[in-house]
Coordinates of C-alpha atoms in Angstrom, one line a residue:
X25 CA -46.7 -60.0 85.9
X26 CA -44.3 -60.3 83.0
X27 CA -41.9 -57.5 84.2
X28 CA -42.1 -59.2 87.7
X29 CA -41.0 -62.6 86.1
X30 CA -38.4 -60.9 83.9
X31 CA -36.7 -59.1 87.0
X32 CA -36.6 -62.3 88.8
X33 CA -35.1 -64.2 85.9
X34 CA -32.4 -61.5 85.4
X35 CA -31.5 -61.6 89.1
X36 CA -30.1 -65.3 88.6
X37 CA -27.3 -64.7 86.2
X38 CA -26.4 -61.5 88.0
X39 CA -26.2 -63.4 91.2
X40 CA -24.1 -66.1 89.7
X41 CA -21.7 -63.4 88.4
X42 CA -20.8 -62.8 92.1
X43 CA -18.8 -66.1 92.1
X44 CA -16.3 -64.8 89.6
X45 CA -14.2 -62.3 91.6
X46 CA -12.8 -64.7 94.2
X47 CA -13.1 -68.3 95.5
X48 CA -12.4 -67.3 99.1
X49 CA -15.2 -67.8 101.6
X50 CA -16.5 -64.5 102.6
X51 CA -19.9 -62.7 102.9
X52 CA -20.5 -63.1 99.2
X53 CA -21.1 -66.9 99.7
X54 CA -23.4 -66.3 102.6
X55 CA -25.5 -63.9 100.6
X56 CA -25.4 -66.0 97.6
X57 CA -26.8 -68.9 99.5
X58 CA -29.7 -66.8 101.1
X59 CA -30.6 -65.1 97.8
X60 CA -30.3 -68.3 95.9
X61 CA -32.9 -70.0 98.2
X62 CA -35.0 -66.8 98.0
X63 CA -35.0 -67.0 94.2
X64 CA -36.4 -70.6 94.3
X65 CA -38.9 -69.8 96.8
X66 CA -40.2 -66.8 95.0
X67 CA -40.3 -68.7 91.8
X68 CA -42.2 -71.4 93.6
X69 CA -44.7 -68.8 94.8
X70 CA -45.1 -67.5 91.2
X71 CA -46.0 -70.9 90.1
X72 CA -48.6 -71.3 93.0
X73 CA -46.5 -73.9 94.7
X74 CA -46.9 -72.3 98.1
X75 CA -46.0 -75.3 100.1
X76 CA -42.7 -75.7 98.4
X77 CA -42.1 -72.0 99.0
X78 CA -42.7 -72.1 102.5
X79 CA -40.5 -75.2 103.1
X80 CA -37.7 -73.2 101.4
X81 CA -38.1 -69.8 102.7
X82 CA -39.0 -70.5 106.5
X83 CA -35.7 -72.2 107.3
X84 CA -33.8 -69.5 105.3
X85 CA -35.6 -66.8 107.2
X86 CA -34.6 -68.4 110.5
X87 CA -31.0 -68.6 109.3
X88 CA -31.1 -64.9 108.5
X89 CA -32.5 -64.0 111.7
X90 CA -29.8 -66.0 113.5
X91 CA -27.0 -64.1 111.6
X92 CA -28.9 -60.9 112.5
X93 CA -28.9 -62.1 116.1
X94 CA -25.0 -62.2 116.1
X95 CA -25.0 -58.4 115.8
X96 CA -27.3 -57.9 118.6
X97 CA -26.4 -60.4 121.4
X98 CA -23.9 -59.0 123.8
X99 CA -20.4 -60.3 124.1
X100 CA -21.1 -61.3 127.8
X101 CA -24.0 -63.6 126.7
X102 CA -22.5 -65.0 123.5
X103 CA -18.9 -64.1 122.7
X104 CA -17.4 -63.5 119.3
X105 CA -15.2 -66.6 120.0
X106 CA -18.3 -68.6 120.5
X107 CA -19.7 -67.6 117.0
X108 CA -16.4 -68.3 115.5
X109 CA -16.3 -71.8 117.0
X110 CA -19.6 -72.7 115.3
X111 CA -18.1 -71.3 112.1
X112 CA -15.0 -73.5 112.5
X113 CA -17.2 -76.5 112.3
X114 CA -18.0 -75.7 108.6
X115 CA -15.8 -76.8 105.8
X116 CA -13.3 -74.0 104.8
X117 CA -11.8 -71.0 106.4
X118 CA -14.8 -69.0 107.7
X119 CA -13.7 -65.8 109.5
X120 CA -16.7 -64.1 111.4
X121 CA -15.8 -60.6 110.3
X122 CA -15.3 -61.4 106.5
X123 CA -18.1 -64.0 106.1
X124 CA -20.9 -62.1 108.1
X125 CA -22.7 -59.8 105.7
X126 CA -23.6 -56.2 106.7
X127 CA -26.8 -56.1 108.9
X128 CA -28.7 -54.0 106.4
X129 CA -28.1 -56.5 103.6
X130 CA -29.5 -59.2 105.9
X131 CA -32.5 -57.1 106.8
X132 CA -33.2 -56.6 103.2
X133 CA -33.0 -60.4 102.6
X134 CA -35.3 -61.1 105.6
X135 CA -37.7 -58.4 104.3
X136 CA -38.0 -60.0 100.8
X137 CA -38.3 -63.5 102.3
X138 CA -41.1 -62.3 104.7
X139 CA -43.0 -60.6 101.8
X140 CA -43.0 -63.7 99.8
X141 CA -44.3 -65.7 102.8
X142 CA -47.0 -63.1 103.3
X143 CA -48.0 -63.3 99.5
X144 CA -47.6 -59.6 99.1
X145 CA -50.9 -58.7 101.0
X146 CA -51.7 -55.2 101.9
X147 CA -53.2 -56.2 105.1
X148 CA -50.0 -57.9 106.3
X149 CA -47.8 -55.0 105.4
X150 CA -46.3 -55.8 102.2
X151 CA -45.9 -52.0 101.2
X152 CA -44.0 -51.2 104.4
X153 CA -41.7 -54.2 103.9
X154 CA -40.8 -53.1 100.4
X155 CA -40.3 -49.5 101.5
X156 CA -38.0 -50.7 104.3
X157 CA -36.1 -52.8 101.7
X158 CA -35.8 -50.0 99.4
X159 CA -34.4 -47.6 102.2
X160 CA -31.8 -50.3 103.2
X161 CA -31.0 -50.7 99.7
X162 CA -30.3 -47.0 99.1
X163 CA -28.0 -46.8 102.1
X164 CA -26.3 -50.0 101.2
X165 CA -25.8 -48.8 97.6
X166 CA -24.2 -45.6 98.8
X167 CA -21.8 -47.6 101.0
X168 CA -20.9 -50.0 98.4
X169 CA -19.9 -47.4 95.9
X170 CA -18.1 -44.9 98.2
X171 CA -15.0 -45.4 100.5
X172 CA -15.7 -46.8 103.9
X173 CA -16.1 -44.3 106.8
X174 CA -13.1 -43.4 108.8
X175 CA -12.3 -45.9 111.6
X176 CA -14.9 -48.4 110.3
X177 CA -15.2 -51.4 112.7
X178 CA -17.5 -53.5 110.4
X179 CA -18.1 -54.2 106.7
X180 CA -20.4 -51.5 105.1
X181 CA -20.9 -52.7 101.6
X182 CA -21.6 -55.7 99.5
X183 CA -20.3 -56.8 96.2
X184 CA -22.0 -54.8 93.2
X185 CA -23.6 -58.1 91.5
X186 CA -25.3 -59.0 94.9
X187 CA -26.4 -55.5 95.2
X188 CA -27.8 -55.5 91.7
X189 CA -29.6 -58.9 92.3
X190 CA -31.2 -57.4 95.5
X191 CA -32.5 -54.5 93.6
X192 CA -34.0 -56.9 91.0
X193 CA -35.7 -59.0 93.5
X194 CA -37.2 -55.7 95.0
X195 CA -38.4 -54.6 91.6
X196 CA -39.9 -58.0 91.0
X197 CA -42.0 -57.6 94.3
X198 CA -42.9 -53.9 93.5
X199 CA -44.2 -54.8 90.0
X200 CA -46.3 -57.7 91.4
X201 CA -47.8 -55.4 94.1
X202 CA -48.4 -52.4 91.8
X203 CA -51.9 -53.2 90.8
X204 CA -53.2 -53.5 94.3
X205 CA -51.3 -50.3 95.3
X206 CA -52.8 -48.4 92.5
X207 CA -56.3 -49.2 93.7
X208 CA -55.6 -48.5 97.4
X209 CA -52.8 -45.9 97.5
X210 CA -54.8 -43.4 99.4
X211 CA -55.5 -45.7 102.2
X212 CA -51.8 -46.9 102.5
X213 CA -50.0 -43.7 101.9
X214 CA -50.5 -42.1 105.4
X215 CA -49.4 -45.2 107.4
X216 CA -46.6 -45.7 104.8
X217 CA -45.2 -42.2 105.5
X218 CA -45.4 -42.5 109.2
X219 CA -43.5 -46.0 109.1
X220 CA -41.0 -44.7 106.6
X221 CA -40.2 -41.6 108.8
X222 CA -39.7 -44.0 111.9
X223 CA -37.4 -46.2 109.8
X224 CA -35.5 -43.3 108.4
X225 CA -35.0 -41.9 112.1
X226 CA -33.8 -45.4 113.1
X227 CA -31.4 -45.6 110.2
X228 CA -30.0 -42.0 110.9
X229 CA -29.7 -42.9 114.7
X230 CA -28.0 -46.2 113.9
X231 CA -25.6 -44.5 111.7
X232 CA -24.6 -41.7 114.3
X233 CA -24.4 -44.3 117.0
X234 CA -22.1 -46.6 114.8
X235 CA -19.8 -43.6 113.9
X236 CA -19.7 -42.7 117.6
X237 CA -18.8 -46.3 118.5
X238 CA -16.1 -46.3 115.7
X239 CA -14.5 -43.2 117.2
X240 CA -14.7 -44.9 120.7
X241 CA -12.8 -47.8 119.4
X242 CA -10.3 -45.6 117.8
X243 CA -9.8 -43.7 121.0
X244 CA -9.2 -47.0 122.8
X245 CA -6.5 -47.9 120.4
X246 CA -5.0 -44.3 120.5
X247 CA -5.0 -44.4 124.2
X248 CA -3.1 -47.7 124.2
X249 CA -0.6 -46.2 121.6
X250 CA -0.1 -43.2 123.6
X251 CA 0.3 -45.3 126.9
X252 CA 3.0 -47.3 125.1
X253 CA 4.7 -44.1 123.9
X254 CA 4.5 -42.7 127.5
X255 CA 6.0 -45.8 129.0
X256 CA 8.8 -45.8 126.5
X257 CA 9.7 -42.2 127.3
X258 CA 9.4 -42.9 131.0
X259 CA 11.5 -46.0 130.7
X260 CA 14.3 -44.4 128.5
X261 CA 14.5 -41.5 131.1
X262 CA 14.7 -44.0 134.0
X263 CA 17.5 -46.1 132.5
X264 CA 19.4 -43.1 131.6
X265 CA 19.3 -41.8 135.2
X266 CA 20.2 -45.3 136.5
X267 CA 23.3 -45.3 134.1
X268 CA 24.5 -41.9 135.2
X269 CA 24.5 -43.1 138.8
X270 CA 26.4 -46.3 137.6
X271 CA 28.9 -44.0 135.8
X272 CA 29.3 -41.8 138.9
X273 CA 30.6 -44.8 140.8
X274 CA 33.6 -45.2 138.3
X275 CA 34.3 -41.6 138.4
X276 CA 34.8 -41.8 142.1
X277 CA 36.8 -45.0 141.8
X278 CA 39.3 -43.1 139.6
X279 CA 40.6 -46.1 137.6
X280 CA 39.6 -48.5 135.0
X281 CA 37.5 -51.3 136.5
X282 CA 38.8 -54.7 136.7
X283 CA 36.7 -57.5 135.4
X284 CA 35.4 -58.6 138.8
X285 CA 34.6 -55.0 139.8
X286 CA 32.8 -54.6 136.5
X287 CA 30.7 -57.7 136.7
X288 CA 29.8 -57.0 140.3
X289 CA 28.4 -53.5 139.6
X290 CA 27.0 -54.1 136.2
X291 CA 24.9 -57.1 137.3
X292 CA 22.6 -55.1 139.6
X293 CA 21.8 -52.5 136.9
X294 CA 21.4 -55.3 134.2
X295 CA 19.0 -57.0 136.2
X296 CA 16.9 -54.1 137.1
X297 CA 16.5 -53.4 133.3
X298 CA 15.9 -56.6 131.6
X299 CA 15.8 -55.0 128.1
X300 CA 19.7 -54.1 128.3
X301 CA 21.6 -56.2 125.7
X302 CA 24.8 -55.5 127.6
X303 CA 26.7 -52.9 129.7
X304 CA 30.2 -52.2 128.3
X305 CA 33.3 -50.1 129.2
X306 CA 35.2 -48.5 126.3
X307 CA 38.7 -47.3 126.7
X308 CA 40.0 -44.1 125.2
X309 CA 40.8 -45.8 121.9
X310 CA 37.3 -47.0 121.4
X311 CA 38.0 -50.6 122.3
X312 CA 35.4 -52.6 124.3
X313 CA 37.5 -53.9 127.3
X314 CA 34.7 -54.9 129.7
X315 CA 31.3 -56.2 129.0
X316 CA 28.5 -57.7 131.1
X317 CA 26.9 -60.1 130.6
X318 CA 29.8 -61.9 128.9
X319 CA 27.4 -64.7 127.7
X320 CA 26.2 -63.8 124.3
X321 CA 28.5 -60.8 124.0
X322 CA 31.9 -62.5 123.5
X323 CA 32.0 -61.1 120.1
X324 CA 31.9 -57.7 121.4
X325 CA 34.8 -57.9 123.9
X326 CA 37.9 -56.4 122.3
X327 CA 36.3 -55.0 119.4
X328 CA 37.3 -51.3 118.3
X329 CA 34.1 -49.5 117.9
X330 CA 35.6 -46.9 115.6
X331 CA 36.6 -49.5 113.2
X332 CA 33.5 -51.9 113.4
X333 CA 30.8 -49.2 113.5
X334 CA 31.9 -46.0 111.5
X335 CA 28.3 -44.7 111.8
X336 CA 28.7 -44.5 115.6
X337 CA 31.8 -42.4 115.5
X338 CA 30.1 -39.1 116.3
X339 CA 28.2 -40.7 119.2
X340 CA 31.5 -42.2 120.5
X341 CA 33.4 -39.0 120.1
X342 CA 31.2 -37.2 122.5
X343 CA 32.3 -39.0 125.6
X344 CA 35.8 -40.1 124.5
X345 CA 37.0 -36.7 123.1
X346 CA 34.6 -34.1 124.5
X347 CA 33.6 -35.8 127.7
X348 CA 29.9 -35.4 127.3
X349 CA 27.1 -37.9 126.8
X350 CA 26.6 -39.4 123.1
X351 CA 23.8 -41.5 121.8
X352 CA 23.1 -43.3 118.7
X353 CA 20.0 -43.9 116.5
X354 CA 18.8 -47.4 116.0
X355 CA 21.8 -49.5 114.8
X356 CA 22.6 -53.0 114.0
X357 CA 24.5 -54.7 116.9
X358 CA 27.8 -56.7 116.3
X359 CA 26.2 -59.7 118.2
X360 CA 23.0 -59.4 116.2
X361 CA 19.8 -57.5 116.8
X362 CA 19.0 -53.8 116.8
X363 CA 18.9 -51.2 119.3
X364 CA 20.2 -47.9 120.7
X365 CA 23.5 -47.5 122.4
X366 CA 24.1 -44.5 125.0
X367 CA 27.7 -43.5 125.8
X368 CA 28.4 -41.8 129.1
X369 CA 32.0 -40.5 129.9
X370 CA 34.0 -41.8 132.8
X371 CA 36.6 -39.3 134.3
X372 CA 38.7 -39.2 137.5
X373 CA 37.0 -36.8 139.9
X374 CA 40.3 -35.8 141.4
X375 CA 42.1 -34.4 138.3
X376 CA 39.3 -34.6 135.7
X377 CA 41.2 -37.1 133.4
X378 CA 38.9 -39.1 130.9
X379 CA 39.3 -42.7 131.6
X380 CA 36.9 -44.0 129.0
X381 CA 33.1 -44.3 128.5
X382 CA 30.2 -46.6 129.6
X383 CA 28.2 -48.1 126.8
X384 CA 24.5 -48.8 127.6
X385 CA 23.2 -51.1 124.7
X386 CA 19.3 -51.2 124.8
X387 CA 17.6 -53.7 122.5
X388 CA 14.6 -52.3 120.8
X389 CA 12.7 -55.6 120.8
X390 CA 13.4 -56.3 124.4
X391 CA 12.3 -52.7 125.5
X392 CA 9.1 -52.8 123.6
X393 CA 8.3 -56.3 124.6
X394 CA 8.8 -55.5 128.3
X395 CA 6.5 -52.4 127.8
X396 CA 3.9 -54.3 126.0
X397 CA 3.9 -57.0 128.8
X398 CA 2.5 -54.3 130.9
X399 CA -0.5 -53.8 128.5
X400 CA -3.3 -56.0 127.0
X401 CA -2.4 -55.9 123.3
X402 CA -2.9 -59.5 122.1
X403 CA -5.5 -58.4 119.5
X404 CA -3.7 -55.3 118.3
X405 CA -0.6 -55.1 116.1
X406 CA 2.0 -52.7 117.4
X407 CA 4.8 -51.7 115.1
X408 CA 7.8 -49.3 115.2
X409 CA 9.1 -47.9 112.0
X410 CA 11.2 -45.2 110.6
X411 CA 13.0 -44.2 107.4
X412 CA 11.0 -46.8 105.5
X413 CA 12.1 -49.7 107.7
X414 CA 10.1 -51.8 110.1
X415 CA 12.1 -52.1 113.3
X416 CA 9.5 -53.9 115.5
X417 CA 6.3 -55.8 115.2
X418 CA 4.1 -57.2 117.9
X419 CA 0.7 -58.9 117.5
X420 CA -1.2 -60.6 114.8
X421 CA 0.2 -60.1 111.2
X422 CA -3.2 -60.5 109.2
X423 CA -6.9 -59.7 109.6
X424 CA -6.2 -56.1 110.7
X425 CA -8.3 -53.1 110.3
X426 CA -7.9 -50.7 107.6
X427 CA -6.9 -47.9 109.9
X428 CA -4.3 -47.3 112.7
X429 CA -3.3 -44.9 115.4
X430 CA 0.2 -43.4 114.8
X431 CA 2.5 -41.4 117.2
X432 CA 6.0 -40.1 116.9
X433 CA 8.5 -41.4 119.5
X434 CA 12.2 -40.7 120.1
X435 CA 14.7 -43.7 120.2
X436 CA 18.2 -42.3 120.5
X437 CA 18.7 -39.7 118.0
X438 CA 16.1 -41.2 115.7
X439 CA 12.4 -40.1 115.4
X440 CA 10.3 -43.2 115.0
X441 CA 6.6 -43.9 114.3
X442 CA 4.8 -46.1 116.8
X443 CA 1.5 -47.3 115.3
X444 CA -1.3 -49.6 116.8
X445 CA -3.7 -51.3 114.4
X446 CA -6.5 -53.4 115.9
X447 CA -7.5 -56.8 114.6
X448 CA -11.0 -57.7 113.2
X449 CA -11.5 -60.1 116.1
X450 CA -10.9 -57.2 118.7
X451 CA -13.3 -54.8 116.8
X452 CA -16.0 -57.5 116.7
X453 CA -15.6 -58.2 120.4
X454 CA -15.4 -54.5 121.3
X455 CA -18.0 -53.1 119.2
X456 CA -21.2 -51.8 121.0
X457 CA -24.5 -53.7 120.2
X458 CA -26.7 -50.7 120.7
X459 CA -26.5 -49.3 117.3
X460 CA -27.6 -52.5 115.7
X461 CA -30.3 -52.9 118.4
X462 CA -31.5 -49.5 117.4
X463 CA -31.7 -50.2 113.8
X464 CA -33.5 -53.6 114.0
X465 CA -36.1 -52.5 116.6
X466 CA -36.5 -49.2 114.8
X467 CA -37.3 -51.1 111.7
X468 CA -39.6 -53.4 113.6
X469 CA -41.3 -50.4 115.2
X470 CA -41.8 -48.9 111.7
X471 CA -43.4 -52.1 110.4
X472 CA -45.6 -52.4 113.7
X473 CA -46.8 -48.6 113.6
X474 CA -47.6 -49.0 109.9
X475 CA -49.7 -51.9 110.6
X476 CA -51.5 -50.4 113.6
X477 CA -52.2 -47.3 111.5
X478 CA -53.3 -49.2 108.6
X479 CA -55.6 -51.5 110.5
X480 CA -57.0 -48.5 112.3
X481 CA -57.7 -46.7 109.1
X482 CA -59.2 -49.8 107.4
X483 CA -61.5 -50.3 110.5
X484 CA -62.4 -46.8 110.6
X485 CA -63.3 -46.9 106.8
X486 CA -65.3 -50.1 107.5
X487 CA -67.1 -48.4 110.4
X488 CA -67.7 -45.4 108.3
X489 CA -69.2 -47.6 105.5
X490 CA -71.2 -49.6 108.1
X491 CA -72.7 -46.2 109.5
X492 CA -73.5 -45.2 105.8
X493 CA -75.2 -48.5 105.3
X494 CA -77.0 -48.2 108.6
X495 CA -78.1 -44.8 107.8
X496 CA -79.2 -45.6 104.4
X497 CA -80.9 -48.7 105.8
X498 CA -82.8 -46.6 108.3
X499 CA -83.8 -44.1 105.7
X500 CA -85.0 -47.0 103.5
X501 CA -86.9 -48.3 106.5
X502 CA -88.4 -44.8 107.1
X503 CA -89.2 -44.6 103.5
X504 CA -90.9 -48.0 103.5
X505 CA -92.9 -47.2 106.6
X506 CA -94.0 -44.0 105.0
X507 CA -95.0 -45.8 101.9
X508 CA -96.6 -48.4 103.9
X509 CA -98.6 -45.7 105.8
X510 CA -99.4 -44.1 102.5
X511 CA -100.6 -47.2 101.0
X512 CA -102.6 -48.0 104.1
X513 CA -104.1 -44.5 104.1
X514 CA -104.8 -44.9 100.2
X515 CA -106.5 -48.2 101.0
X516 CA -108.6 -46.6 103.5
X517 CA -109.4 -43.2 102.1
X518 CA -110.5 -41.5 98.9
X519 CA -107.5 -39.8 97.1
X520 CA -109.6 -37.1 95.6
X521 CA -111.5 -35.9 98.5
X522 CA -109.3 -37.1 101.4
X523 CA -112.4 -38.7 102.9
X524 CA -112.5 -42.4 104.2
X525 CA -113.7 -44.8 101.6
X526 CA -116.2 -47.4 101.8
X527 CA -113.8 -50.0 103.2
X528 CA -112.9 -47.7 106.0
X529 CA -116.4 -46.7 106.7
X530 CA -117.3 -50.4 107.0
X531 CA -114.4 -51.2 109.3
X532 CA -115.2 -48.2 111.5
X533 CA -118.8 -49.3 111.8
X534 CA -117.7 -52.9 112.8
X535 CA -115.3 -51.5 115.4
X536 CA -118.2 -50.1 117.5
X537 CA -119.5 -52.7 119.9
X538 CA -122.3 -50.6 121.4
X539 CA -123.2 -47.8 118.6
X540 CA -127.0 -47.8 119.5
X541 CA -128.7 -45.8 118.3
X542 CA -127.0 -45.5 115.0
X543 CA -127.8 -43.3 112.2
X544 CA -126.7 -43.9 108.7
X545 CA -127.0 -41.1 106.0
X546 CA -126.6 -41.7 102.2
X547 CA -126.1 -38.5 100.4
X548 CA -126.2 -38.1 96.6
X549 CA -125.5 -35.0 94.6
X550 CA -128.4 -34.0 92.4
X551 CA -127.8 -33.7 88.5
X552 CA -124.0 -34.0 89.1
X553 CA -123.5 -35.7 85.6
X554 CA -124.4 -32.4 84.0
X555 CA -121.6 -30.8 85.8
X556 CA -119.0 -33.4 84.5
X557 CA -120.3 -33.2 81.0
X558 CA -120.6 -29.4 80.9
X559 CA -117.7 -28.2 83.0
X560 CA -115.3 -31.3 82.6
X561 CA -114.2 -33.8 85.1
X562 CA -111.5 -31.4 86.6
X563 CA -114.0 -29.0 87.7
X564 CA -116.2 -31.7 88.9
X565 CA -113.4 -33.1 91.0
X566 CA -113.2 -29.5 92.5
X567 CA -116.9 -29.7 93.3
X568 CA -116.3 -32.9 95.0
X569 CA -113.5 -31.7 97.2
X570 CA -115.5 -28.5 98.1
X571 CA -118.5 -30.6 99.1
X572 CA -116.5 -33.1 101.1
X573 CA -114.8 -30.3 103.0
X574 CA -118.2 -28.5 103.6
X575 CA -119.9 -31.7 104.9
X576 CA -117.0 -33.3 106.8
X577 CA -116.8 -31.1 109.8
X578 CA -120.5 -31.3 111.0
X579 CA -120.4 -35.0 110.8
X580 CA -117.2 -35.4 112.7
X581 CA -118.0 -32.8 115.3
X582 CA -121.0 -35.1 116.1
X583 CA -118.8 -38.0 116.6
X584 CA -119.5 -39.7 113.2
X585 CA -117.6 -40.5 110.0
X586 CA -118.3 -38.8 106.5
X587 CA -117.0 -41.0 103.8
X588 CA -117.2 -41.1 100.0
X589 CA -119.1 -44.2 99.0
X590 CA -118.4 -43.8 95.2
X591 CA -119.0 -41.2 92.3
X592 CA -121.1 -38.4 93.7
X593 CA -122.5 -40.5 96.7
X594 CA -121.3 -39.9 100.1
X595 CA -122.2 -41.7 103.4
X596 CA -122.3 -40.4 107.0
X597 CA -122.4 -42.8 109.9
X598 CA -123.3 -41.3 113.3
X599 CA -123.1 -43.7 116.4
X600 CA -125.2 -42.8 119.5
X601 CA -127.4 -40.6 117.4
X602 CA -131.2 -40.6 117.7
X603 CA -133.7 -39.9 114.9
X604 CA -134.1 -36.2 115.6
X605 CA -130.4 -35.5 115.9
X606 CA -129.8 -37.5 112.7
X607 CA -132.4 -35.4 110.8
X608 CA -130.8 -32.1 112.0
X609 CA -127.4 -33.2 110.9
X610 CA -128.7 -34.3 107.6
X611 CA -130.5 -30.9 107.1
X612 CA -127.3 -29.2 108.1
X613 CA -125.5 -31.1 105.3
X614 CA -128.1 -30.3 102.8
X615 CA -127.9 -26.6 103.5
X616 CA -124.2 -26.6 103.5
X617 CA -124.1 -27.8 99.9
X618 CA -126.9 -25.7 98.7
X619 CA -125.0 -22.7 100.2
X620 CA -121.6 -23.6 99.0
X621 CA -121.7 -21.4 95.8
X622 CA -121.3 -24.3 93.5
X623 CA -123.6 -24.1 90.4
X624 CA -124.9 -26.5 87.8
X625 CA -124.8 -25.6 83.9
X626 CA -128.3 -24.2 84.3
X627 CA -127.1 -21.6 86.8
X628 CA -128.9 -23.4 89.7
X629 CA -127.0 -24.2 92.9
X630 CA -125.7 -27.8 93.4
X631 CA -128.1 -29.6 95.8
X632 CA -127.8 -32.7 97.9
X633 CA -130.5 -35.4 98.5
X634 CA -130.1 -37.5 101.7
X635 CA -131.6 -40.7 103.0
X636 CA -131.4 -41.5 106.6
X637 CA -132.0 -44.8 108.3
X638 CA -131.9 -45.4 112.1
X639 CA -131.0 -48.6 113.8
X640 CA -131.8 -48.9 117.6
X641 CA -131.9 -52.7 118.3
X642 CA -129.2 -55.5 118.2
X643 CA -128.0 -57.2 116.3
X644 CA -127.1 -54.8 113.6
X645 CA -127.7 -55.8 110.2
X646 CA -125.5 -53.7 108.0
X647 CA -127.1 -54.6 104.8
X648 CA -130.7 -53.7 106.2
X649 CA -129.4 -50.4 107.4
X650 CA -127.8 -49.5 104.0
X651 CA -131.0 -50.7 102.2
X652 CA -133.2 -48.6 104.4
X653 CA -131.2 -45.6 103.9
X654 CA -130.9 -46.2 100.2
X655 CA -134.7 -46.6 100.0
X656 CA -135.0 -43.1 101.7
X657 CA -132.6 -41.6 99.3
X658 CA -134.6 -43.0 96.5
X659 CA -137.8 -41.5 98.0
X660 CA -135.9 -38.1 98.3
X661 CA -135.1 -38.3 94.7
X662 CA -138.5 -39.1 93.8
X663 CA -139.8 -36.3 95.9
X664 CA -138.2 -33.6 94.1
X665 CA -134.4 -33.8 95.2
X666 CA -132.7 -31.4 97.6
X667 CA -134.4 -32.9 100.6
X668 CA -134.0 -35.3 103.5
X669 CA -136.1 -38.4 103.9
X670 CA -135.9 -40.4 107.1
X671 CA -136.7 -44.1 107.2
X672 CA -138.4 -45.9 110.0
X673 CA -136.5 -47.2 112.8
X674 CA -134.9 -50.7 112.1

């Protein structure tokens, strides 16, 4: 928490340092506004003033989304001019291209705002938000520290102080989330990797699409430059052919044209090519004796070109001395302006005598303006330059891209450079929206996919824990049922001999509604105390288990119950058993014990005395039955033991 607060506090002076480089409104001010409010909102959240934090950050997040939307909405829906009109309502000189931050910087700011609003909760996607911010910051850092890509049509980096502040904000968020991530990183890592991969693919696709779109815009500018150069070459060829036809007329005329003749013939050609500055006739001495139109060209009439323009001497000698066509490069006109002059010789077709030359004066400005009128170049700057001089400029002077298309063109004898440089406004209007849509929706898909996988894993883990809890509960229930059954069995049985105990015997007797006649046998081992005293209680216990096993089967086979009544005393209850059968079963039990091989300390076999009582009338009196059997057992003991004594019927 200390490191998180320290990172947040360090971000403020670094952010304030971004004011220093320039006072001009640009993207720096927009980012400073957004990050300043983010700083206040995060500080309020750290001090648990969540309501204040929301009031600050929710409008800021909406503003950030609005700026992001300006990258996504098509020109046909909401044009660049419409966005610019909204900016014009703000104080200052805000230009859309210069004041709108890069989309990745806006996505980073929105991710940080959203993370504060979500209180850095794992279940609301805080880890993927911080990962997306880190990926955007890495790309933005690379673009801020390296030259912009070729033919860039948008801003790619941000001022370094703002970039440092963004990273400090990110560090503050990560440090605050670190304890939670440390506990749950295994659950978060797989969804985070998938979301990060989707975001990486989206950013790569966005970059490739943006570079493709930059090349497309360059090709549009190149196509326009090439079109202008082609038009210039075509137009130059056309007016030269026209002037050759014009010259052939004077060749056939055979004399120097009069003023009226000159004006009549030159007017047609001048009107066809509006970029002609004038059409002149020069005599053999190099003096201009005819010119059309006269208006604006009076200063040329009567001027000797050899004297006034020594640089054009070679071009003038070609028609006047050698009788061939001559042409200048770009020269300064006597009457003002710049252009190219072509000289065509005039000779008598009869005898071939040179009569003079026709001078065709082409204004560079008029020529290019007439060509550009045929194309849509209002948002591009078209220039013509050569030998370190700018001869022509058309279009905006400022807010131009950092790149241009150039092509070499011929104007007279000079080789000139024709360049086309687009304006920021044109780039913004012509830029494809698909790359930014790919980026934004790729980031959104990465966040959404991370959330789906995280929730799925969380639900799967909860389901697994619930199944484990249910399985454990079922095992516990089974164990409790087993223990309950064991307790109930112990409550009804003798643990040593595994026989029913006295309680179970009495319950079993009460369960019979019509047991008559019912026999009750009380069996007691003779002199068993001597066995315990001489052989020990463990051996005595073995004797009891052996006797119980020997006597149980005959009683249960007869439909009765054989139970341990206490100590060395056993009881057998036989429903629906008459006196004779009860005596036979009792005798069977006595013989089974005598023949069991168990001996007393005096080497005599262990014997059994049995008292039998029979009940054949209702109601049954359990105490009377037990008392009668007990009396019979007493008589058996008195009679010498190892015998069966039957009581009278009750």
